[in-house]
Amino acid sequence: MTFENYKYIRPNVEEAKTKFLSIEKRIKEATSTSQTLEIFNEYNELRNELETMSTLVEIRHTVDTTDKFYEAEREFWDEFSPELTSLLSKIDKAIFNSKFKEELKKEIGEHYFNLIETTLKVFSDEIIEDLKEENKLVSEYTKLTSSAKIPFDGEDRNLSGIAKYVQDENRDTRLKASQAVAKFFKDNLEQYDSIYDRMVKVRTRIAKKLGFKNFVEVAYLRLRRTDYNAKDVANYRKQILEEVVPLVEELKLAQAKRLGLTNLSFHDEGVNFKSGNPTPKGDRDYLVESAKTMYKELSPETDEFFNFMTNNNLLDLDTKPGKAGGGYCTFLANYKAPFIFANFNGTPHDAEVLTHEAGHAFQVYQSRNLMPDYVWPTYEACEIHSMSMEFLTWPWMNLFFKEDTEKFKYYHIIGSLKFLPYGVTVDEFQHEVYENPELTPLERRQKWLEVEKKYLPSRYYEDIPELNEGLFFYRQGHLFSSPFYYIDYTLAQVCAFQFWKKANDNREKAWTEYLHLCKLGGTKPFLELVKEANLENPFQDGTISHIIPEIKKYIDSVDATKF
């Protein structure tokens, strides 16, 4: 059955409540471990049914944010999901307090109980209305950002559509495109300020009602981080500051020199070569066909997976008016089907986003038969699969980039390294915001500039004065929809660099370890998964300094001036 035929039916709220409350009662009254497990399996089937409907709405709404039917359904789920969380919380509590808990741990795994303990800590019926408000604010942000109609090069473009001009080899074109993007955010600054301010307030209110000092710990628990905390993350950011920032600053100087510039302005940062960035040598259909060949040759598992994706129309890759920005992978539990959403725009990002989201999709395809809480691991582990897939597919990049293959590889590894300081900027900024919720929107924007200066010291906005107002972070959707998620990309990037190194040393062994990691799904917490894949712990002092020399060696071996 192809995606178009996946049927959406709005759930009957009262019927769902009755079923969940019945399950809660039966778990409490169960007289044996086997009876409890039977009810637990019924609970997971019901969850899968509802999550499938919710995910169908998410996909169809983001594919076309102007579709009135799915906009209304999104509003329904914004209202219903906090109530659903309340029902799930009751069952979590019943399982957690079951008199057969120790026997259940042997059957389900202790990790499951650690996960539900985190969710129980961040929910109470007292915050249901606040959660509804938070959901509506996320939808308000998505709608505002998707509404961008930026006049450029003869037509109105959304933020994804204008991205290729921001990376144009012609400096004047990319400056004008960057100015046009900044103007959109400046024109809507009052709305962005208002949405984010209300978000910070509602999240702080949620934290206080739950008995926490501020929203930071709530966010960590929501992300189900069971084996590290904010202190570990702060030490990790320190390593990035000391080990990575100086190298990135060196690379930016070399980049400026290649471009014939004294120094890089913001609008130059995205272009690595005088001749422009490498571009894929074909349209969407060509790229998908190339990916089919790549995944057929990579392994039998990836061949089966990618045929499943293409045969069932589970990729929406074209940029279209009204389509939400960005890219994501999600999972439709009832169909055991991953779904990839992206916005191709004729830049190297097309190949990167395709392999990145395919990494997520491949992992969830491998663990699709596990119970709901184990299908995905926590986010930072999820991103290992996606970012490592980007590197593990390097031998096939010639299919996408032809004569620009080596240029792309250099562009890709430099970009991955340059991403780390930006990623920790986003994270530290969020700590500042939620540890100081009384800041005004203006003070928050000034705080962004302050943190940015720490990790991106040479960034400057001379020709785009609006960005000196600190509004850049408003384009980072994760700040709105998934607070504190962003550091996960950087932790995973450190792990992906390790897979890159492993593949250089022994490709077959690297693939075996990667496949093993994917099959584990979310059955273990982050640091245990890292160990299972024979990776070094990113939080540990020394891990980053072990990786940097190998990357630097590769960078030094490439004569980037020839590109």
Coordinates of C-alpha atoms in Angstrom, one line a residue:
M1 CA 0.0 0.0 0.0
T2 CA 1.5 3.4 -1.0
F3 CA 1.5 6.4 1.2
E4 CA -1.4 8.1 -0.6
N5 CA -3.6 5.2 0.5
Y6 CA -2.7 5.4 4.1
K7 CA -6.1 6.2 5.7
Y8 CA -6.5 9.0 8.3
I9 CA -9.4 8.8 10.7
R10 CA -9.8 11.3 13.5
P11 CA -9.9 9.2 16.7
N12 CA -13.0 9.3 18.9
V13 CA -11.7 11.0 22.0
E14 CA -14.2 9.5 24.4
E15 CA -13.7 6.0 23.0
A16 CA -9.9 6.4 23.3
K17 CA -10.3 7.6 26.9
T18 CA -12.5 4.6 27.8
K19 CA -10.0 2.1 26.3
F20 CA -7.0 3.6 28.1
L21 CA -8.8 3.9 31.5
S22 CA -9.8 0.2 31.1
I23 CA -6.2 -0.8 30.4
E24 CA -5.0 1.2 33.4
K25 CA -7.6 -0.6 35.7
R26 CA -6.8 -4.0 34.3
I27 CA -3.0 -3.5 34.8
K28 CA -3.7 -2.6 38.4
E29 CA -5.9 -5.6 38.9
A30 CA -3.7 -8.1 37.0
T31 CA -2.9 -11.3 38.9
S32 CA 0.2 -12.4 37.1
T33 CA 3.2 -11.2 35.0
S34 CA 1.9 -12.9 31.9
Q35 CA -1.5 -11.3 32.2
T36 CA 0.2 -7.9 32.7
L37 CA 2.3 -8.4 29.6
E38 CA -0.8 -9.3 27.6
I39 CA -2.5 -6.1 28.6
F40 CA 0.8 -4.2 27.9
N41 CA 0.8 -5.5 24.4
E42 CA -2.8 -4.4 23.9
Y43 CA -1.8 -1.0 25.2
N44 CA 1.1 -0.7 22.7
E45 CA -1.2 -1.6 19.8
L46 CA -3.6 1.1 20.8
R47 CA -0.7 3.6 21.1
N48 CA 0.5 2.6 17.6
E49 CA -2.9 3.2 16.1
L50 CA -3.2 6.7 17.6
E51 CA 0.4 7.7 16.9
T52 CA 0.0 6.6 13.3
M53 CA -3.0 9.0 12.9
S54 CA -1.1 11.8 14.6
T55 CA 1.9 11.2 12.3
L56 CA -0.2 11.2 9.2
V57 CA -1.5 14.6 10.2
E58 CA 2.0 15.9 10.9
I59 CA 3.2 14.7 7.5
R60 CA 0.3 15.9 5.4
H61 CA 0.1 19.3 7.2
T62 CA 3.9 20.0 6.7
V63 CA 3.7 18.8 3.1
D64 CA 1.1 21.5 2.5
T65 CA 0.5 24.0 5.3
T66 CA -2.3 25.6 3.3
D67 CA -4.5 22.4 3.3
K68 CA -7.5 23.4 5.4
F69 CA -8.5 19.9 6.3
Y70 CA -5.1 18.9 7.8
E71 CA -4.7 22.4 9.4
A72 CA -7.9 21.7 11.3
E73 CA -6.7 18.2 12.2
R74 CA -3.4 19.7 13.4
E75 CA -5.4 21.9 15.7
F76 CA -7.4 18.9 16.9
W77 CA -4.1 17.1 17.8
D78 CA -2.7 20.2 19.4
E79 CA -5.7 20.0 21.8
F80 CA -6.0 16.3 22.1
S81 CA -2.3 15.3 22.6
P82 CA -1.9 16.7 26.1
E83 CA -5.0 14.8 27.1
L84 CA -3.5 11.7 25.5
T85 CA -0.3 12.3 27.4
S86 CA -2.3 12.3 30.6
L87 CA -3.9 9.0 29.7
L88 CA -0.5 7.4 28.8
S89 CA 0.9 8.8 32.0
K90 CA -1.7 6.9 34.1
I91 CA -0.8 3.7 32.4
D92 CA 2.9 4.4 32.8
K93 CA 2.3 4.9 36.5
A94 CA 0.3 1.7 36.8
I95 CA 3.1 -0.3 35.0
F96 CA 5.8 1.4 37.0
N97 CA 4.0 0.6 40.3
S98 CA 3.0 -2.9 39.3
K99 CA 3.5 -5.6 41.9
F100 CA 5.2 -7.6 39.1
K101 CA 7.7 -4.9 38.3
E102 CA 10.8 -7.0 38.9
E103 CA 9.5 -9.8 36.6
L104 CA 8.4 -7.2 34.0
K105 CA 11.9 -5.7 34.0
K106 CA 13.3 -9.1 32.9
E107 CA 10.8 -9.3 30.1
I108 CA 10.7 -5.7 28.9
G109 CA 14.1 -4.5 30.1
E110 CA 15.1 -2.1 32.8
H111 CA 15.7 0.7 30.3
Y112 CA 11.9 0.9 29.7
F113 CA 11.3 1.6 33.4
N114 CA 14.0 4.3 33.4
L115 CA 12.4 5.9 30.4
I116 CA 8.9 6.0 31.9
E117 CA 10.3 7.3 35.1
T118 CA 11.5 10.4 33.2
T119 CA 8.1 10.9 31.6
L120 CA 6.3 10.6 34.9
K121 CA 8.4 13.4 36.4
V122 CA 7.4 15.9 33.7
F123 CA 3.7 15.4 33.5
S124 CA 0.7 16.1 35.7
D125 CA -2.9 16.9 34.8
E126 CA -2.3 20.4 36.2
I127 CA -0.2 21.3 33.1
I128 CA -2.6 20.1 30.4
E129 CA -3.8 23.5 29.4
D130 CA -0.2 24.8 29.4
L131 CA 0.8 21.9 27.1
K132 CA -2.1 22.8 24.7
E133 CA -0.8 26.4 24.6
E134 CA 2.7 25.2 24.0
N135 CA 1.5 23.1 21.0
K136 CA -0.4 26.0 19.6
L137 CA 2.7 28.2 19.7
V138 CA 4.7 25.6 17.9
S139 CA 2.0 25.5 15.2
E140 CA 2.0 29.3 15.1
Y141 CA 5.7 29.4 14.5
T142 CA 5.6 26.7 11.7
K143 CA 2.8 28.6 10.0
L144 CA 4.6 31.9 10.1
T145 CA 7.9 30.5 8.9
S146 CA 6.2 28.5 6.1
S147 CA 4.3 31.6 5.0
A148 CA 7.6 33.2 3.7
K149 CA 7.1 34.6 0.1
I150 CA 10.4 36.3 -0.6
P151 CA 10.5 38.0 -4.0
F152 CA 13.8 36.9 -5.7
D153 CA 15.0 36.2 -9.2
G154 CA 11.6 36.8 -10.7
E155 CA 9.3 34.8 -8.3
D156 CA 8.2 34.5 -4.7
R157 CA 10.3 31.9 -2.8
N158 CA 10.0 30.2 0.5
L159 CA 13.0 29.8 2.8
S160 CA 14.0 26.5 1.3
G161 CA 13.6 27.8 -2.3
I162 CA 15.9 30.8 -1.7
A163 CA 18.7 28.7 0.0
K164 CA 20.5 28.1 -3.3
Y165 CA 20.9 31.8 -3.9
V166 CA 22.3 32.3 -0.4
Q167 CA 25.1 29.8 -1.6
D168 CA 25.5 31.3 -5.0
E169 CA 29.1 31.6 -6.3
N170 CA 28.3 35.2 -7.3
R171 CA 29.0 37.3 -4.1
D172 CA 26.4 40.0 -5.0
T173 CA 23.7 37.4 -5.5
R174 CA 24.3 35.7 -2.2
L175 CA 24.4 39.0 -0.4
K176 CA 21.1 40.1 -1.9
A177 CA 19.6 36.7 -1.1
S178 CA 20.9 36.8 2.5
Q179 CA 19.5 40.4 2.9
A180 CA 16.1 39.2 1.5
V181 CA 16.0 36.4 4.1
A182 CA 17.0 38.7 6.9
K183 CA 14.3 41.2 5.8
F184 CA 11.6 38.5 6.1
F185 CA 12.6 37.9 9.7
K186 CA 13.0 41.6 10.5
D187 CA 9.5 42.3 8.9
N188 CA 8.1 39.6 11.2
L189 CA 10.3 40.3 14.2
E190 CA 7.4 41.4 16.4
Q191 CA 5.6 38.2 15.8
Y192 CA 8.7 36.0 16.3
D193 CA 9.5 37.9 19.5
S194 CA 6.0 37.4 20.7
I195 CA 5.8 33.7 19.9
Y196 CA 9.1 32.9 21.6
D197 CA 8.4 35.1 24.6
R198 CA 5.1 33.3 25.2
M199 CA 6.9 30.0 24.7
V200 CA 9.5 30.7 27.3
K201 CA 6.8 31.9 29.7
V202 CA 4.6 28.8 29.3
R203 CA 7.5 26.4 29.5
T204 CA 8.7 28.2 32.7
R205 CA 5.2 28.0 34.1
I206 CA 5.1 24.2 33.3
A207 CA 8.4 23.7 35.1
K208 CA 7.3 25.6 38.2
K209 CA 4.0 23.7 38.4
L210 CA 6.0 20.5 38.3
G211 CA 8.2 21.6 41.1
F212 CA 11.4 22.4 39.1
K213 CA 13.6 25.5 39.5
N214 CA 13.4 26.2 35.7
F215 CA 12.6 24.5 32.4
V216 CA 16.1 23.2 31.8
E217 CA 15.7 20.0 33.8
V218 CA 12.2 19.5 32.4
A219 CA 13.6 19.6 28.9
Y220 CA 16.3 17.1 29.7
L221 CA 13.7 14.7 31.2
R222 CA 11.4 15.2 28.2
L223 CA 14.2 14.2 26.0
R224 CA 14.6 11.1 28.1
R225 CA 18.2 11.6 29.0
T226 CA 18.8 9.0 31.6
D227 CA 22.6 8.8 31.6
Y228 CA 23.9 12.4 31.4
N229 CA 23.0 15.8 32.6
A230 CA 23.5 19.6 32.0
K231 CA 26.9 19.5 33.7
D232 CA 28.1 16.8 31.3
V233 CA 26.9 18.9 28.4
A234 CA 28.6 22.1 29.7
N235 CA 31.9 20.2 29.9
Y236 CA 31.4 18.9 26.4
R237 CA 30.8 22.5 25.1
K238 CA 34.0 23.5 26.8
Q239 CA 35.8 20.8 24.7
I240 CA 34.3 22.2 21.5
L241 CA 35.4 25.7 22.5
E242 CA 39.0 24.5 23.2
E243 CA 39.5 21.9 20.5
V244 CA 37.3 22.8 17.6
V245 CA 36.7 26.5 17.6
P246 CA 40.5 27.4 16.9
L247 CA 40.6 24.9 14.0
V248 CA 37.3 26.2 12.5
E249 CA 38.7 29.8 12.7
E250 CA 41.8 28.6 10.8
L251 CA 39.6 27.0 8.2
K252 CA 37.6 30.2 7.8
L253 CA 40.8 32.1 7.1
A254 CA 41.8 29.6 4.4
Q255 CA 38.2 29.8 3.0
A256 CA 38.5 33.7 2.8
K257 CA 41.8 33.3 1.0
R258 CA 40.3 30.9 -1.5
L259 CA 37.5 33.3 -2.2
G260 CA 39.9 36.2 -2.6
L261 CA 38.6 38.0 0.4
T262 CA 40.4 39.7 3.4
N263 CA 37.8 38.2 5.7
L264 CA 34.5 36.3 5.6
S265 CA 31.2 38.2 5.9
F266 CA 28.3 36.2 7.1
H267 CA 27.0 35.8 3.5
D268 CA 30.3 34.3 2.4
E269 CA 30.4 31.6 5.1
G270 CA 28.3 29.1 3.1
V271 CA 30.5 29.2 0.0
N272 CA 33.7 27.3 0.2
F273 CA 35.2 27.8 -3.3
K274 CA 35.7 30.6 -5.8
S275 CA 34.0 28.3 -8.3
G276 CA 31.0 27.8 -6.0
N277 CA 29.9 24.8 -3.9
P278 CA 29.6 21.4 -5.5
T279 CA 26.1 20.8 -6.9
P280 CA 24.3 17.5 -7.5
K281 CA 24.3 16.7 -11.2
G282 CA 20.7 16.0 -11.7
D283 CA 17.1 16.6 -10.6
R284 CA 15.1 14.8 -7.8
D285 CA 14.4 11.7 -9.9
Y286 CA 18.0 11.4 -10.9
L287 CA 19.1 11.7 -7.2
V288 CA 16.6 9.1 -6.1
E289 CA 17.7 6.7 -8.8
S290 CA 21.3 7.2 -7.8
A291 CA 20.4 6.5 -4.2
K292 CA 18.7 3.3 -5.3
T293 CA 22.0 2.2 -6.9
M294 CA 24.0 3.3 -3.9
Y295 CA 21.8 1.4 -1.4
K296 CA 21.7 -1.7 -3.6
E297 CA 25.5 -1.8 -3.6
L298 CA 26.0 -0.8 0.1
S299 CA 24.3 -3.9 1.6
P300 CA 21.4 -6.3 1.2
E301 CA 19.7 -4.6 4.2
T302 CA 19.9 -1.1 2.6
D303 CA 18.7 -2.4 -0.7
E304 CA 15.6 -3.9 0.8
F305 CA 14.9 -0.8 2.8
F306 CA 15.3 1.7 0.0
N307 CA 13.1 -0.3 -2.4
F308 CA 10.4 -0.3 0.3
M309 CA 10.7 3.5 0.6
T310 CA 10.5 4.2 -3.1
N311 CA 7.8 1.5 -3.9
N312 CA 5.5 2.9 -1.3
N313 CA 6.1 6.6 -2.1
L314 CA 7.5 7.3 1.3
L315 CA 9.7 10.3 0.2
D316 CA 8.5 13.8 -0.2
L317 CA 11.6 15.7 -1.4
D318 CA 10.5 18.7 -3.6
T319 CA 10.3 22.3 -2.4
K320 CA 6.8 23.5 -3.0
P321 CA 4.8 26.7 -2.1
G322 CA 3.1 26.2 1.3
K323 CA 5.4 23.3 2.3
A324 CA 7.1 23.6 5.7
G325 CA 10.8 24.1 5.7
G326 CA 13.6 21.7 6.8
G327 CA 13.8 18.0 6.7
Y328 CA 12.8 15.2 9.0
C329 CA 12.1 11.4 9.2
T330 CA 9.2 10.0 11.0
F331 CA 7.6 6.6 11.4
L332 CA 4.1 5.3 10.7
A333 CA 3.8 2.5 13.3
N334 CA 0.8 0.7 11.9
Y335 CA 2.4 0.4 8.4
K336 CA 5.9 -0.2 9.9
A337 CA 6.9 2.5 7.4
P338 CA 9.4 5.3 7.8
F339 CA 8.7 8.6 6.0
I340 CA 11.3 11.1 4.7
F341 CA 10.4 14.8 4.3
A342 CA 12.9 17.2 2.7
N343 CA 13.2 20.3 0.6
F344 CA 15.5 19.8 -2.4
N345 CA 16.9 23.1 -3.7
G346 CA 19.8 22.3 -6.0
T347 CA 22.6 22.6 -3.4
P348 CA 24.8 19.9 -2.0
H349 CA 22.4 19.8 0.9
D350 CA 20.1 17.7 -1.4
A351 CA 22.6 14.8 -1.2
E352 CA 23.3 15.4 2.5
V353 CA 19.6 15.6 3.6
L354 CA 18.8 12.5 1.5
T355 CA 21.5 10.3 3.1
H356 CA 20.9 11.9 6.5
E357 CA 17.2 11.2 6.7
A358 CA 17.8 7.8 5.0
G359 CA 20.0 7.0 8.0
H360 CA 17.2 7.7 10.4
A361 CA 14.7 5.8 8.2
F362 CA 17.1 2.8 7.8
Q363 CA 17.5 2.6 11.6
V364 CA 13.8 2.7 12.3
Y365 CA 13.2 0.1 9.5
Q366 CA 15.7 -2.2 11.3
S367 CA 13.9 -1.8 14.6
R368 CA 10.4 -1.5 13.3
N369 CA 9.1 -4.6 15.1
L370 CA 10.2 -3.5 18.5
M371 CA 7.7 -2.0 21.0
P372 CA 6.9 1.7 20.7
D373 CA 9.3 2.9 23.3
Y374 CA 12.2 1.0 21.7
V375 CA 11.6 1.7 18.0
W376 CA 13.6 4.9 18.3
P377 CA 16.4 5.6 20.6
T378 CA 16.8 9.0 22.3
Y379 CA 17.6 11.9 19.9
E380 CA 21.3 12.1 20.3
A381 CA 21.6 8.3 19.5
C382 CA 19.2 8.8 16.6
E383 CA 21.4 11.4 15.0
I384 CA 24.4 8.9 15.0
H385 CA 22.6 6.8 12.5
S386 CA 21.8 9.8 10.2
M387 CA 25.1 11.6 10.4
S388 CA 27.2 8.4 10.1
M389 CA 25.1 7.3 7.0
E390 CA 26.3 10.6 5.4
F391 CA 29.9 9.4 5.7
L392 CA 29.3 5.7 5.1
T393 CA 27.9 6.5 1.7
W394 CA 31.0 8.5 0.6
P395 CA 32.1 5.8 -1.9
W396 CA 29.0 6.5 -3.9
M397 CA 29.0 10.3 -4.0
N398 CA 30.4 10.1 -7.5
L399 CA 26.9 9.1 -8.6
F400 CA 25.5 12.4 -7.3
F401 CA 28.5 14.8 -7.9
K402 CA 30.5 13.2 -10.8
E403 CA 33.5 15.4 -11.5
D404 CA 32.9 17.4 -8.2
T405 CA 33.1 14.3 -6.0
E406 CA 36.3 15.2 -4.2
K407 CA 35.2 18.8 -3.9
F408 CA 32.0 17.5 -2.2
K409 CA 33.8 15.3 0.2
Y410 CA 36.0 18.2 1.3
Y411 CA 33.0 20.5 1.5
H412 CA 31.1 17.9 3.6
I413 CA 33.8 17.3 6.2
I414 CA 34.6 21.0 6.5
G415 CA 30.9 21.7 6.9
S416 CA 30.4 19.0 9.5
L417 CA 33.3 20.4 11.5
K418 CA 32.1 24.0 11.2
F419 CA 28.7 22.9 12.4
L420 CA 30.0 22.0 15.9
P421 CA 30.6 25.5 17.2
Y422 CA 27.2 26.6 15.8
G423 CA 25.5 23.6 17.4
V424 CA 26.9 24.4 20.9
T425 CA 26.0 28.1 20.4
V426 CA 22.3 27.0 20.0
D427 CA 22.6 24.9 23.1
E428 CA 24.3 27.4 25.4
F429 CA 21.8 30.1 24.3
Q430 CA 18.9 27.9 25.4
H431 CA 20.4 27.4 28.8
E432 CA 20.8 31.2 29.1
V433 CA 17.2 31.7 28.0
Y434 CA 15.5 29.2 30.3
E435 CA 17.8 29.8 33.3
N436 CA 16.9 33.5 33.0
P437 CA 13.2 33.5 31.8
E438 CA 12.7 37.1 32.9
L439 CA 14.8 38.4 30.0
T440 CA 12.9 40.6 27.5
P441 CA 12.8 39.7 23.8
L442 CA 15.5 42.4 23.2
E443 CA 17.7 41.1 26.0
R444 CA 17.3 37.5 24.6
R445 CA 18.5 38.6 21.1
Q446 CA 21.4 40.4 22.7
K447 CA 22.2 37.2 24.6
W448 CA 22.2 35.3 21.3
L449 CA 24.9 37.7 19.9
E450 CA 27.0 37.3 23.1
V451 CA 27.0 33.5 23.0
E452 CA 27.5 33.5 19.2
K453 CA 30.6 35.7 19.7
K454 CA 32.1 33.1 22.1
Y455 CA 31.9 30.2 19.7
L456 CA 31.8 32.0 16.3
P457 CA 34.2 34.8 17.1
S458 CA 34.9 35.9 13.5
R459 CA 31.2 36.0 12.4
Y460 CA 30.1 39.5 11.4
Y461 CA 27.1 41.0 9.7
E462 CA 28.5 44.1 8.2
D463 CA 26.2 44.1 5.1
I464 CA 23.2 42.6 6.8
P465 CA 22.5 45.0 9.7
E466 CA 19.3 43.3 10.7
L467 CA 21.3 40.3 11.9
N468 CA 23.1 42.6 14.3
E469 CA 19.8 42.8 16.2
G470 CA 20.3 39.1 17.1
L471 CA 17.4 37.7 15.2
F472 CA 19.3 34.9 13.5
F473 CA 18.2 32.2 15.9
Y474 CA 14.5 32.6 14.8
R475 CA 15.3 30.5 11.8
Q476 CA 16.3 27.6 14.0
G477 CA 13.0 25.7 14.3
H478 CA 14.3 23.3 16.9
L479 CA 14.3 26.1 19.5
F480 CA 10.6 26.2 19.1
S481 CA 9.5 22.7 18.5
S482 CA 12.1 20.7 20.4
P483 CA 13.9 22.8 23.0
F484 CA 17.4 21.5 24.0
Y485 CA 17.4 19.0 21.1
Y486 CA 20.1 20.7 19.1
I487 CA 23.1 19.6 21.1
D488 CA 22.2 16.0 20.1
Y489 CA 23.3 16.7 16.5
T490 CA 26.8 17.8 17.7
L491 CA 27.2 14.8 20.0
A492 CA 26.2 12.5 17.1
Q493 CA 28.6 14.4 14.8
V494 CA 31.5 13.5 17.1
C495 CA 30.3 9.8 16.9
A496 CA 29.9 10.1 13.1
F497 CA 33.5 11.3 12.7
Q498 CA 34.5 8.1 14.5
F499 CA 32.5 6.0 12.0
W500 CA 34.2 8.0 9.2
K501 CA 37.6 7.1 10.7
K502 CA 36.6 3.4 11.2
A503 CA 35.4 3.2 7.5
N504 CA 38.8 4.6 6.3
D505 CA 40.5 1.8 8.3
N506 CA 38.1 -1.1 7.7
R507 CA 34.9 -0.4 5.8
E508 CA 33.4 -3.9 6.4
K509 CA 33.9 -3.8 10.2
A510 CA 32.5 -0.2 10.3
W511 CA 29.4 -1.3 8.5
T512 CA 28.9 -4.3 10.7
E513 CA 29.1 -2.1 13.8
Y514 CA 26.7 0.5 12.3
L515 CA 24.2 -2.2 11.4
H516 CA 24.3 -3.6 14.9
L517 CA 23.7 -0.2 16.3
C518 CA 20.6 0.3 14.0
K519 CA 19.1 -3.0 15.0
L520 CA 19.3 -2.1 18.7
G521 CA 16.9 0.7 18.2
G522 CA 16.2 2.3 21.5
T523 CA 16.7 -0.7 23.7
K524 CA 19.5 1.0 25.6
P525 CA 20.4 4.6 26.7
F526 CA 22.7 6.8 24.7
L527 CA 26.1 5.9 26.4
E528 CA 25.4 2.2 26.3
L529 CA 24.6 2.4 22.6
V530 CA 27.8 4.3 22.0
K531 CA 29.6 1.5 23.8
E532 CA 27.8 -1.2 21.7
A533 CA 29.1 0.5 18.5
N534 CA 32.6 0.6 19.9
L535 CA 32.6 4.4 19.9
E536 CA 34.3 6.8 22.4
N537 CA 32.0 8.7 24.8
P538 CA 31.7 12.3 23.5
F539 CA 31.5 13.7 27.0
Q540 CA 34.8 12.2 28.1
D541 CA 37.8 14.5 28.1
G542 CA 40.1 13.5 25.3
T543 CA 37.5 12.0 22.9
I544 CA 37.4 15.1 20.7
S545 CA 41.1 15.6 20.8
H546 CA 41.5 12.0 19.5
I547 CA 39.4 12.7 16.4
I548 CA 40.7 16.1 15.4
P549 CA 44.2 15.0 14.2
E550 CA 42.7 12.5 11.8
I551 CA 40.3 15.1 10.3
K552 CA 43.1 17.7 10.1
K553 CA 45.3 15.1 8.3
Y554 CA 42.6 14.6 5.7
I555 CA 42.0 18.3 5.3
D556 CA 45.7 19.0 4.9
S557 CA 46.0 16.2 2.3
V558 CA 43.5 18.1 0.0
D559 CA 44.6 21.0 -2.2
A560 CA 41.3 22.9 -1.9
T561 CA 42.7 25.7 -4.1
K562 CA 42.2 23.4 -7.2
F563 CA 38.5 23.4 -6.7

